[in-house]
Coordinates of C-alpha atoms in Angstrom, one line a residue:
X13 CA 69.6 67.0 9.7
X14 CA 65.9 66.5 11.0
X15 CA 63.6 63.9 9.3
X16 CA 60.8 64.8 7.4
X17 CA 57.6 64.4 8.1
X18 CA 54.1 65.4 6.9
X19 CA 53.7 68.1 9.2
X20 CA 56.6 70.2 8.4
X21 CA 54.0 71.5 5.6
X22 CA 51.9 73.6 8.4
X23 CA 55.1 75.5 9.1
X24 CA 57.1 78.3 7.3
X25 CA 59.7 77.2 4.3
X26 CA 62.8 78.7 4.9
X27 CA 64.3 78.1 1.8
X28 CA 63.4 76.2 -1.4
X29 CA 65.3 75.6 -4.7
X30 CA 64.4 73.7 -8.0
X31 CA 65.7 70.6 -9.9
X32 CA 64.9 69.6 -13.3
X33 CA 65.7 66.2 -14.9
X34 CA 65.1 64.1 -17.9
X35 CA 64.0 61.1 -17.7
X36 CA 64.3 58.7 -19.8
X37 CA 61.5 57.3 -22.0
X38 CA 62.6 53.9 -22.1
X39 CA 63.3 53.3 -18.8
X40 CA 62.0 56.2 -16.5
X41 CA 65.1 56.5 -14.8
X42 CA 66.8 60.3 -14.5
X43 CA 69.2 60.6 -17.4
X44 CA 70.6 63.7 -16.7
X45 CA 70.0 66.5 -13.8
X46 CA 72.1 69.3 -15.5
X47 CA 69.5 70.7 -17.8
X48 CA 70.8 74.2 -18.2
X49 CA 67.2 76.0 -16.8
X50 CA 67.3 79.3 -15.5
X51 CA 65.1 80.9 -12.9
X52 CA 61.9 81.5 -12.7
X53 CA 59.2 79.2 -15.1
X54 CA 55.6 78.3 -13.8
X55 CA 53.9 75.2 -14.2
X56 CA 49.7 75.1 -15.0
X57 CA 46.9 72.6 -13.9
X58 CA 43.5 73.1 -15.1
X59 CA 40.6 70.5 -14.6
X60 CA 39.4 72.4 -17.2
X61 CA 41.7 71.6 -20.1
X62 CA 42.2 67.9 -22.1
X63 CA 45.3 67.5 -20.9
X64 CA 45.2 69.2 -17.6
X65 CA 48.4 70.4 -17.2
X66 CA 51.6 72.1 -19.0
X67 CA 54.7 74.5 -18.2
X68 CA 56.9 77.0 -19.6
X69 CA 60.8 77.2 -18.4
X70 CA 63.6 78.8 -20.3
X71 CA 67.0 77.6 -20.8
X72 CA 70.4 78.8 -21.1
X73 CA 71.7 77.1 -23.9
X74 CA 70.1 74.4 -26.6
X75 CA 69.4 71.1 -24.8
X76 CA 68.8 68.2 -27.1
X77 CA 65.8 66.1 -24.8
X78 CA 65.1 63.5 -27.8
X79 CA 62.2 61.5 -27.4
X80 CA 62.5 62.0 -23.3
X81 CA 60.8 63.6 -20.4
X82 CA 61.7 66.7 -18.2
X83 CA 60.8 66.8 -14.5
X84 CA 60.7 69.1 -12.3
X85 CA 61.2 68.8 -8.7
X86 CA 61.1 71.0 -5.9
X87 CA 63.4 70.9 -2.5
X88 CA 61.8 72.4 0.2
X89 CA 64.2 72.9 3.5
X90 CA 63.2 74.5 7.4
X91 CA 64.9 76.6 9.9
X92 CA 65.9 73.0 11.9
X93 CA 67.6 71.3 8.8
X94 CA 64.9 69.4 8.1
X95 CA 64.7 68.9 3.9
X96 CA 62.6 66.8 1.1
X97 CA 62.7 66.8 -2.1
X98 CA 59.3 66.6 -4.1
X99 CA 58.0 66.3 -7.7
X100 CA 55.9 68.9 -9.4
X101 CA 55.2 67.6 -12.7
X102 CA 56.6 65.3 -15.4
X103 CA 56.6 66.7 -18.9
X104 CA 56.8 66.6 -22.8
X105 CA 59.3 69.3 -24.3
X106 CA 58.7 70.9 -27.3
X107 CA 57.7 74.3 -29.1
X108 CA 61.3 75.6 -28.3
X109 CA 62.2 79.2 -29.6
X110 CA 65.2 81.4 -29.3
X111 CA 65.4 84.9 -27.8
X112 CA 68.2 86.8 -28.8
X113 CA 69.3 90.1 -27.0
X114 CA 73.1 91.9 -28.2
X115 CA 75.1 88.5 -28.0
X116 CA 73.2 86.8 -25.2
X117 CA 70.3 83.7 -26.6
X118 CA 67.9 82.2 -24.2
X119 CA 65.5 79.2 -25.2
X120 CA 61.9 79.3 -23.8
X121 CA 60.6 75.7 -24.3
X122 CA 56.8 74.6 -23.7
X123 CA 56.1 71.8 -22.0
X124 CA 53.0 69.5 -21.7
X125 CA 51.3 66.7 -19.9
X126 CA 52.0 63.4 -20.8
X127 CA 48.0 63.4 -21.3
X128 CA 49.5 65.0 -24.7
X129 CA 50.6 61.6 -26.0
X130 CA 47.0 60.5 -25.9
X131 CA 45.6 63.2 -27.5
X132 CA 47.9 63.2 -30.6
X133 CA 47.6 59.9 -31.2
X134 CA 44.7 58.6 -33.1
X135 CA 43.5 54.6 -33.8
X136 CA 44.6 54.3 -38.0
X137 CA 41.1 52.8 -38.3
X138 CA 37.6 52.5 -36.4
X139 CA 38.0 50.4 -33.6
X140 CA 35.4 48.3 -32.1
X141 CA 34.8 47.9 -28.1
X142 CA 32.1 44.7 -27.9
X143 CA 29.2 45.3 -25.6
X144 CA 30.2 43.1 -22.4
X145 CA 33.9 45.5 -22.1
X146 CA 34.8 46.6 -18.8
X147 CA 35.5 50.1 -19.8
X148 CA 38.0 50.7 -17.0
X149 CA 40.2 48.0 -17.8
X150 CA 40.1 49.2 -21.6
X151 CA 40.7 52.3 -20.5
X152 CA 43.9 51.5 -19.1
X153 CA 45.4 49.6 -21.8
X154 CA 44.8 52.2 -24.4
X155 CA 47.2 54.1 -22.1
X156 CA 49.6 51.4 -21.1
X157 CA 49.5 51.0 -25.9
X158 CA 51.2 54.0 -25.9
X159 CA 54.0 53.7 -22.9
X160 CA 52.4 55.1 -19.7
X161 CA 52.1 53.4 -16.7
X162 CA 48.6 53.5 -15.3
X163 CA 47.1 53.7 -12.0
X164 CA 43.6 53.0 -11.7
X165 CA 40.4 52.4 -9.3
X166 CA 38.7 49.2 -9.6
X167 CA 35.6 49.2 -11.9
X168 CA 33.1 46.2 -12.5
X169 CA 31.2 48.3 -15.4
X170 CA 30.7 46.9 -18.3
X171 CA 29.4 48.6 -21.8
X172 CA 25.9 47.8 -22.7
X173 CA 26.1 48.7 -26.4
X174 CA 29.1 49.2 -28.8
X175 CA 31.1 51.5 -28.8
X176 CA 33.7 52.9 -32.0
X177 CA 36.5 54.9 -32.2
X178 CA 39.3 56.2 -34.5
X179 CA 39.5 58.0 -37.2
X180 CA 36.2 57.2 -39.1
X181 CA 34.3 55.9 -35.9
X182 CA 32.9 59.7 -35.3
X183 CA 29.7 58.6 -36.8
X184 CA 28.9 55.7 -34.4
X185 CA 30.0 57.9 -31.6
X186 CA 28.6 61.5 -32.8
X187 CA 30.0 62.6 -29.0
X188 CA 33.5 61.9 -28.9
X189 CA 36.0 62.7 -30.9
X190 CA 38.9 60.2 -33.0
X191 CA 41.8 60.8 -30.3
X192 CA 42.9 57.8 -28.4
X193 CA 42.4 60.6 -25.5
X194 CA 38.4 61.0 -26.5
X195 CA 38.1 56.7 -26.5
X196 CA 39.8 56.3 -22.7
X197 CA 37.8 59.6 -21.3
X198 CA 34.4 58.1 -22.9
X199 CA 34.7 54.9 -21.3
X200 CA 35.5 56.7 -18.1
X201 CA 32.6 58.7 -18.5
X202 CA 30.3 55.5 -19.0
X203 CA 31.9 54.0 -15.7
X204 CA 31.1 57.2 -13.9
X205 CA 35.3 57.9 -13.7
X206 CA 36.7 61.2 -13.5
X207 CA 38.2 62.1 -17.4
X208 CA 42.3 60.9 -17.0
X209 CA 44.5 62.7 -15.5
X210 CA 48.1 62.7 -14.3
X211 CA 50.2 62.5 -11.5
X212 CA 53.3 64.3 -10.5
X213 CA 55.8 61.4 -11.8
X214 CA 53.6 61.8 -15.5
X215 CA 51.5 58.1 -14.2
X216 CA 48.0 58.4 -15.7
X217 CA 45.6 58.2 -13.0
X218 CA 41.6 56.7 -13.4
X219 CA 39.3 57.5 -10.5
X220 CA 35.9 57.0 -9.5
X221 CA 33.9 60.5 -9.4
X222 CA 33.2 61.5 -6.0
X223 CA 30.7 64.5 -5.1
X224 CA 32.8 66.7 -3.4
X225 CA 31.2 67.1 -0.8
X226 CA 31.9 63.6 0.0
X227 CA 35.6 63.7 -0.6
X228 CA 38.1 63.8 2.5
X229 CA 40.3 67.3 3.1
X230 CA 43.2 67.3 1.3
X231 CA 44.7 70.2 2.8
X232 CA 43.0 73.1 5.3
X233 CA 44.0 76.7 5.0
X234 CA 43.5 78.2 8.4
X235 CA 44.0 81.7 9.2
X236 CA 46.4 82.9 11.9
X237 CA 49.7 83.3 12.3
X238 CA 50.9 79.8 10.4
X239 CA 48.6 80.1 7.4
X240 CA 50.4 79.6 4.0
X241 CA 48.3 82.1 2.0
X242 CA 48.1 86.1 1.4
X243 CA 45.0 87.6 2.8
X244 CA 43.6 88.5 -0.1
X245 CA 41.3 86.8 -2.1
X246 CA 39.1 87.3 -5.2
X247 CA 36.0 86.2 -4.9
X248 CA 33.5 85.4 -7.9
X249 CA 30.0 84.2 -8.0
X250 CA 29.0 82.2 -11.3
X251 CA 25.2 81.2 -12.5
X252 CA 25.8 81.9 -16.2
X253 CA 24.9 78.7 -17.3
X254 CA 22.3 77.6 -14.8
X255 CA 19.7 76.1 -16.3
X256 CA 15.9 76.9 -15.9
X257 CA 15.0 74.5 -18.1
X258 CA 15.8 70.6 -18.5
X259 CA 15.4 68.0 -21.5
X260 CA 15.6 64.4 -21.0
X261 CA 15.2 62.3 -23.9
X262 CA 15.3 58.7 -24.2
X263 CA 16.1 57.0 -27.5
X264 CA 15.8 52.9 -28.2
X265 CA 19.0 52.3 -29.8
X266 CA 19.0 48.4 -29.7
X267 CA 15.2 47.3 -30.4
X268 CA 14.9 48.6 -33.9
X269 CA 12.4 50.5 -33.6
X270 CA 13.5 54.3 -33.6
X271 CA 10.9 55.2 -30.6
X272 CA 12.1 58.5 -28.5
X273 CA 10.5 59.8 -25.4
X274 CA 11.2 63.5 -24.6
X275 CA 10.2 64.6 -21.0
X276 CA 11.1 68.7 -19.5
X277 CA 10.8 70.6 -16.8
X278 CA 10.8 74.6 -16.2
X279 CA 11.2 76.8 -13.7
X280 CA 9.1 79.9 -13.8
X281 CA 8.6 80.3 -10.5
X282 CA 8.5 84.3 -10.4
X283 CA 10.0 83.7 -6.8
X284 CA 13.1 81.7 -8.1
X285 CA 16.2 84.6 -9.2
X286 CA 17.2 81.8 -11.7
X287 CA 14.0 81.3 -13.8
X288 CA 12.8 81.9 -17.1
X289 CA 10.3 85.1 -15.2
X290 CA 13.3 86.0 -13.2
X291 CA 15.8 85.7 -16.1
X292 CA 14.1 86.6 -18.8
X293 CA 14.9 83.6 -20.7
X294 CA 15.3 80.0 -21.6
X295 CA 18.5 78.4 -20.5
X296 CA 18.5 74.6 -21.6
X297 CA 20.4 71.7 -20.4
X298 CA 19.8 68.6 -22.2
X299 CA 20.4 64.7 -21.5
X300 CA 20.0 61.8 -23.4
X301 CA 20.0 58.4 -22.5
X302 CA 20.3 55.9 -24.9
X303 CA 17.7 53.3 -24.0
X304 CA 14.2 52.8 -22.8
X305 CA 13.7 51.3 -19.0
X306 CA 11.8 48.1 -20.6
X307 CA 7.7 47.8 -19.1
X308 CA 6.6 50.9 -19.6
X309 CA 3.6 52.1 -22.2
X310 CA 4.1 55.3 -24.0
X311 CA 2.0 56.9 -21.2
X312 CA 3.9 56.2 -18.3
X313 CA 7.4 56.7 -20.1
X314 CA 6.6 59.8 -20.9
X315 CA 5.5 60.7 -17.3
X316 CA 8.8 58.9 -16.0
X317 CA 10.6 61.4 -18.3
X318 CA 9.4 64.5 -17.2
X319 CA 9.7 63.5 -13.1
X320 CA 13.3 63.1 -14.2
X321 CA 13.5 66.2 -15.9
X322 CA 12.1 67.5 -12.7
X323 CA 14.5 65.7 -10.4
X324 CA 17.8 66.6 -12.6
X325 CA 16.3 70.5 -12.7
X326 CA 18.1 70.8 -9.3
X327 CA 21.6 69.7 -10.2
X328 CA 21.1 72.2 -13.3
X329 CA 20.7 75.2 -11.4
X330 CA 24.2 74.8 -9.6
X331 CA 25.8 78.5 -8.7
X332 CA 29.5 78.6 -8.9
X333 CA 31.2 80.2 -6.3
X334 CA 34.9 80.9 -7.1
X335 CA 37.7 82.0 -4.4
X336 CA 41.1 83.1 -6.4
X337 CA 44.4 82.8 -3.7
X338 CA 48.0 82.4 -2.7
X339 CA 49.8 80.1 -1.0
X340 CA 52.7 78.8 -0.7
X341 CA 53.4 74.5 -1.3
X342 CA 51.2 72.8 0.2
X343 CA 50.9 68.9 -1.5
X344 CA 47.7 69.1 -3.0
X345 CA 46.4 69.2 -6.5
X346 CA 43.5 70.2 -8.6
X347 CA 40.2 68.5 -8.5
X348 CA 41.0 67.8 -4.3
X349 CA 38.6 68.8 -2.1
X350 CA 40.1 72.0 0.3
X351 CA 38.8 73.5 3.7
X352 CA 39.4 77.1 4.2
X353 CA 38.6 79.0 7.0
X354 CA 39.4 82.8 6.8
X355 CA 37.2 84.1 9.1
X356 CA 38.4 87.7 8.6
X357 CA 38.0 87.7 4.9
X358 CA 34.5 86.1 5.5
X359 CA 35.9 82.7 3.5
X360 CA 34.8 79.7 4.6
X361 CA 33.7 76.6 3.7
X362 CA 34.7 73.3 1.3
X363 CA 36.1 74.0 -1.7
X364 CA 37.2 71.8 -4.7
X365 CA 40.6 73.0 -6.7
X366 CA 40.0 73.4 -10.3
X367 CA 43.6 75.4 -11.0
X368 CA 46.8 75.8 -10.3
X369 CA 49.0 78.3 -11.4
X370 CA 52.7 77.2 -9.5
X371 CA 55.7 79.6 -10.0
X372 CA 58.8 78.3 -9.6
X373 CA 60.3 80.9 -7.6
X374 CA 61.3 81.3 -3.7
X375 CA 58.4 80.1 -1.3
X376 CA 56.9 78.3 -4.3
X377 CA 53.6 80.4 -4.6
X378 CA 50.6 78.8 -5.8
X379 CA 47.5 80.9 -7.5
X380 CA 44.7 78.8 -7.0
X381 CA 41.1 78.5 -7.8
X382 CA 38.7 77.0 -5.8
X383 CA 35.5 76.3 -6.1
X384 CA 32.2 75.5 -4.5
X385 CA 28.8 74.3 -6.4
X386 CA 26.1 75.2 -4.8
X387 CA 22.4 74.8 -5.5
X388 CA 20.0 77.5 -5.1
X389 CA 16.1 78.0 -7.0
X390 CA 15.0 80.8 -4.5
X391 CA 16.1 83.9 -3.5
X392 CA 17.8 83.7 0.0

């Protein structure tokens, strides 16, 4: 049998099967691999949702998991013998239900993220996070609290005010919810941290945010006669939301003394295809910070307000460009930045994933989105 490497992933699979194991809670160790799954099943991953990811698989018989985990794996072999064996996710069961045709039954069970954990449990009462907290570091052990292991980037940011959460706490922290899942994703958001996410093994992973355009290739679709995807594409552009109009308001939250400074900026430049002339209406964004930069009068707060407004007018106005394919595996995962050149399709460019749709069926095909911000206040 060949050894694996890395680059076996730029050439064709010639054959690919599916394992699926539970996993112990307590230990994390494979209990059993004879869960009774039958073909077929997909696996979701969505920047967009809480908990980011999920599955569906039916089974041939009941299958008592108890409080454990089922994972999914998929083996991946070439023409030359060459094999490995990879995760695909790491999941909660539950939500089964019975199908019943003549004599014949068949469970469908839902699975979902171990983010899941997170966002069912709640703190019994409001919890306090001093000013002075690395927000990372808590983060983390609100994670590790509930029994997942945690990988993280190193953060030295600390919170400048108080922060409260848990059932009660919603009026402190009018913004996020009770969920121990809405405290570790606000104190990620403070640190400038991607919300949580996991990994294929069900770790919870923290990271820095990155502009994509400054994130390394993951992975590079290339047309010709190796590419992994099906030459057709869906292509969608997005502006929907983008803004022609921007609100920044600053509010003293620690002097006492209530004062708020509200600065905008518009676009009605008749030449711009996203302004309010073009348009024919207001689209807002709004952002708040939640103290005043100190040795300023009125005056020249008020001015520093609206050149932010201004400067953030740009980022508001962000055109989504959307490409919808097929591939087969390829080790990458959603929020990654992707290069894909199909010249013939006139598709080509950097592009971040946002989902993944995996079906767990021969070749392993993968519907993905990817996407591409790109800024634009002029026509052309």
């Amino acid at each position: 049998m060949a050894s694996f490497d890395s680059t076996y992933w730029n050439r064709r699979i010639a054959f690919t099967r599916y394992r699926f194991a539970m996993v112990s809670r307590a230990t994390g160790l494979e209990l059993d691999s004879d869960v009774p799954v039958l073909g077929g099943g997909t696996i979701t991953r969505n920047d967009d949702t809480r908990i980011k990811e999920s599955a569906d698989v039916s089974l041939a018989s009941d299958y008592d998991f108890g409080p454990n985990f089922l994972r999914v794996f998929l083996d991946a072999e070439w023409d030359d013998g060459a094999s490995v064996e990879v995760p695909l996710g790491t999941f909660l069961p539950v939500v089964p239900s019975r199908s019943v045709r003549n004599t014949a039954s068949t469970y469908s069970v839902k699975l979902y993220g171990r983010l899941q954990e997170l966002l069912d449990d709640s703190f019994a009462a409001p919890t306090t996070v001093p000013a002075g907290t690395n927000a990372v570091d808590y983060a983390a052990s609100v994670c590790r609290g509930v029994g997942l292991e945690v990988i993280a980037d190193s953060s030295d940011y600390k919170t400048t005010n108080v922060r409260m959460y848990g059932i009660g706490a919603e009026q402190n922290n009018s913004e996020t919810g009770s969920t121990k899942l809405d405290c570790v994703n606000d104190l990620l958001s403070l640190a400038n941290f991607r919300a949580a996410i996991t990994d294929e093994m069900g770790r919870v992973v923290l990271k820095k945010y990155r502009d994509p355009a400054e994130m390394p290739i993951s992975w590079s679709f290339v047309e010709g006669p190796t590419a992994k995807f099906v030459g057709e594409f869906s292509e969608e552009r997005d502006y929907t939301s983008a803004a022609n109009h921007v609100i920044v308001r600053y509010g003293s939250l620690s002097d006492g003394t209530g004062k708020v400074i509200v600065g905008e900026a518009w676009d009605t430049d008749p030449a711009s295809d996203l302004s309010t002339v073009s348009r024919g209406r207001t689209i807002t964004t709004a952002y708040t910070y939640q103290d005043l930069p100190e040795g300023k009068t009125d005056a020249e707060m008020t001015t520093y307000a609206n050149a932010r407004a201004k400067s953030l007018l740009s980022t508001a106005q962000s055109i989504i460009k959307r490409e919808t394919f097929t591939h087969t595996y390829a080790p990458v995962g959603i929020n990654q930045a992707i290069n894909i050149d199909f010249p013939s399709g006139d598709v080509t460019g950097r592009f971040q994933i946002r989902t993944q749709t995996i079906r767990l069926v021969g070749g392993c095909p993968i519907e993905c989105e990817a996407r591409i911000f790109r800024r634009r206040a002029s026509n052309g």
